[in-house]
């Protein structure tokens, strides 16, 4: 795993905090698109979509190129890969927590529920 900077993670998560930007990222995952193409499914203006794309560009999630009159946007996977790697640490934590919970449930079931009796003397 590459070294993940706090600034890069902050920029990635901030960019992905907006549902329109997440939808743009999802669309670009299937291939490049122009601002006009990205704006089509939304009920917002092309300049507004362009502003969203600029946020994604600053976060390193999107690049734009020039092909004659066309300026297609492309998804860049690096920041998403870094965010996924960072989140994997917490996925492991929750996986271990669920394993402990499963073991406790198995113990309670095997004891016929007797292990569920309060330990403070109350019944």
Short mmCIF file of N, CA and C in Angstrom, two decimals, residues 61-106:
data_model
loop_
_atom_site.label_atom_id
_atom_site.label_comp_id
_atom_site.label_asym_id
_atom_site.label_seq_id
_atom_site.Cartn_x
_atom_site.Cartn_y
_atom_site.Cartn_z
N UNK A 61 -9.48 12.76 -8.28
CA UNK A 61 -10.39 11.67 -8.68
C UNK A 61 -10.73 11.69 -10.17
N UNK A 62 -10.57 12.85 -10.80
CA UNK A 62 -10.95 13.02 -12.20
C UNK A 62 -9.86 13.82 -12.91
N UNK A 63 -9.61 13.44 -14.15
CA UNK A 63 -8.75 14.24 -15.03
C UNK A 63 -9.56 14.59 -16.28
N UNK A 64 -9.16 15.69 -16.92
CA UNK A 64 -9.80 16.10 -18.16
C UNK A 64 -8.73 16.23 -19.22
N UNK A 65 -9.07 15.87 -20.43
CA UNK A 65 -8.15 16.00 -21.55
C UNK A 65 -8.85 16.77 -22.66
N UNK A 66 -8.11 17.06 -23.70
CA UNK A 66 -8.69 17.79 -24.83
C UNK A 66 -8.54 16.92 -26.07
N UNK A 67 -9.68 16.70 -26.73
CA UNK A 67 -9.69 15.98 -28.00
C UNK A 67 -10.48 16.85 -28.99
N UNK A 68 -9.76 17.70 -29.70
CA UNK A 68 -10.37 18.70 -30.59
C UNK A 68 -11.28 19.59 -29.76
N UNK A 69 -12.57 19.63 -30.06
CA UNK A 69 -13.52 20.46 -29.31
C UNK A 69 -14.02 19.75 -28.05
N UNK A 70 -13.74 18.50 -27.94
CA UNK A 70 -14.25 17.66 -26.84
C UNK A 70 -13.27 17.68 -25.67
N UNK A 71 -13.79 17.79 -24.43
CA UNK A 71 -12.95 17.74 -23.23
C UNK A 71 -13.46 16.65 -22.30
N UNK A 72 -13.16 15.39 -22.59
CA UNK A 72 -13.69 14.30 -21.77
C UNK A 72 -13.06 14.24 -20.37
N UNK A 73 -13.86 13.79 -19.43
CA UNK A 73 -13.42 13.57 -18.05
C UNK A 73 -13.18 12.07 -17.89
N UNK A 74 -12.16 11.74 -17.11
CA UNK A 74 -11.84 10.34 -16.83
C UNK A 74 -11.67 10.15 -15.32
N UNK A 75 -12.10 9.02 -14.85
CA UNK A 75 -11.93 8.66 -13.45
C UNK A 75 -10.49 8.24 -13.20
N UNK A 76 -9.93 8.69 -12.09
CA UNK A 76 -8.59 8.28 -11.66
C UNK A 76 -8.75 7.42 -10.41
N UNK A 77 -8.27 6.21 -10.45
CA UNK A 77 -8.53 5.25 -9.39
C UNK A 77 -7.64 5.42 -8.15
N UNK A 78 -6.52 6.09 -8.27
CA UNK A 78 -5.57 6.19 -7.15
C UNK A 78 -6.17 6.63 -5.84
N UNK A 79 -6.86 7.78 -5.80
CA UNK A 79 -7.44 8.21 -4.52
C UNK A 79 -8.50 7.24 -3.98
N UNK A 80 -9.25 6.61 -4.86
CA UNK A 80 -10.25 5.63 -4.40
C UNK A 80 -9.55 4.40 -3.82
N UNK A 81 -8.48 4.00 -4.46
CA UNK A 81 -7.71 2.85 -3.96
C UNK A 81 -7.13 3.16 -2.58
N UNK A 82 -6.62 4.38 -2.41
CA UNK A 82 -6.07 4.78 -1.12
C UNK A 82 -7.16 4.82 -0.03
N UNK A 83 -8.33 5.36 -0.38
CA UNK A 83 -9.43 5.43 0.59
C UNK A 83 -9.89 4.02 0.96
N UNK A 84 -9.95 3.14 -0.01
CA UNK A 84 -10.34 1.75 0.25
C UNK A 84 -9.33 1.06 1.16
N UNK A 85 -8.06 1.30 0.92
CA UNK A 85 -7.02 0.71 1.77
C UNK A 85 -7.13 1.22 3.19
N UNK A 86 -7.40 2.51 3.34
CA UNK A 86 -7.54 3.09 4.68
C UNK A 86 -8.76 2.49 5.38
N UNK A 87 -9.86 2.38 4.66
CA UNK A 87 -11.08 1.80 5.24
C UNK A 87 -10.93 0.32 5.57
N UNK A 88 -10.05 -0.38 4.86
CA UNK A 88 -9.85 -1.81 5.11
C UNK A 88 -9.42 -2.08 6.54
N UNK A 89 -8.66 -1.16 7.13
CA UNK A 89 -8.26 -1.32 8.53
C UNK A 89 -9.48 -1.43 9.43
N UNK A 90 -10.49 -0.66 9.15
CA UNK A 90 -11.70 -0.66 9.97
C UNK A 90 -12.59 -1.84 9.64
N UNK A 91 -12.55 -2.29 8.40
CA UNK A 91 -13.30 -3.49 8.03
C UNK A 91 -12.76 -4.67 8.83
N UNK A 92 -11.45 -4.76 8.96
CA UNK A 92 -10.84 -5.83 9.75
C UNK A 92 -11.27 -5.72 11.22
N UNK A 93 -11.29 -4.50 11.75
CA UNK A 93 -11.72 -4.29 13.13
C UNK A 93 -13.14 -4.78 13.34
N UNK A 94 -14.05 -4.38 12.45
CA UNK A 94 -15.45 -4.79 12.61
C UNK A 94 -15.61 -6.29 12.38
N UNK A 95 -14.83 -6.86 11.48
CA UNK A 95 -14.87 -8.31 11.27
C UNK A 95 -14.50 -9.06 12.54
N UNK A 96 -13.46 -8.60 13.22
CA UNK A 96 -13.05 -9.23 14.48
C UNK A 96 -14.12 -9.03 15.55
N UNK A 97 -14.73 -7.86 15.59
CA UNK A 97 -15.80 -7.61 16.57
C UNK A 97 -16.98 -8.55 16.34
N UNK A 98 -17.34 -8.75 15.09
CA UNK A 98 -18.45 -9.65 14.77
C UNK A 98 -18.09 -11.10 15.12
N UNK A 99 -16.83 -11.47 14.93
CA UNK A 99 -16.41 -12.82 15.30
C UNK A 99 -16.55 -13.03 16.81
N UNK A 100 -16.17 -12.02 17.60
CA UNK A 100 -16.32 -12.12 19.06
C UNK A 100 -17.79 -12.20 19.44
N UNK A 101 -18.62 -11.42 18.77
CA UNK A 101 -20.05 -11.46 19.04
C UNK A 101 -20.64 -12.81 18.66
N UNK A 102 -20.22 -13.38 17.53
CA UNK A 102 -20.67 -14.71 17.13
C UNK A 102 -20.27 -15.76 18.16
N UNK A 103 -19.04 -15.66 18.68
CA UNK A 103 -18.57 -16.62 19.68
C UNK A 103 -19.40 -16.50 20.96
N UNK A 104 -19.70 -15.27 21.38
CA UNK A 104 -20.52 -15.07 22.57
C UNK A 104 -21.92 -15.61 22.34
N UNK A 105 -22.49 -15.38 21.20
CA UNK A 105 -23.82 -15.90 20.89
C UNK A 105 -23.83 -17.42 20.90
N UNK A 106 -22.79 -18.02 20.33
CA UNK A 106 -22.69 -19.48 20.33
C UNK A 106 -22.59 -20.01 21.77
#
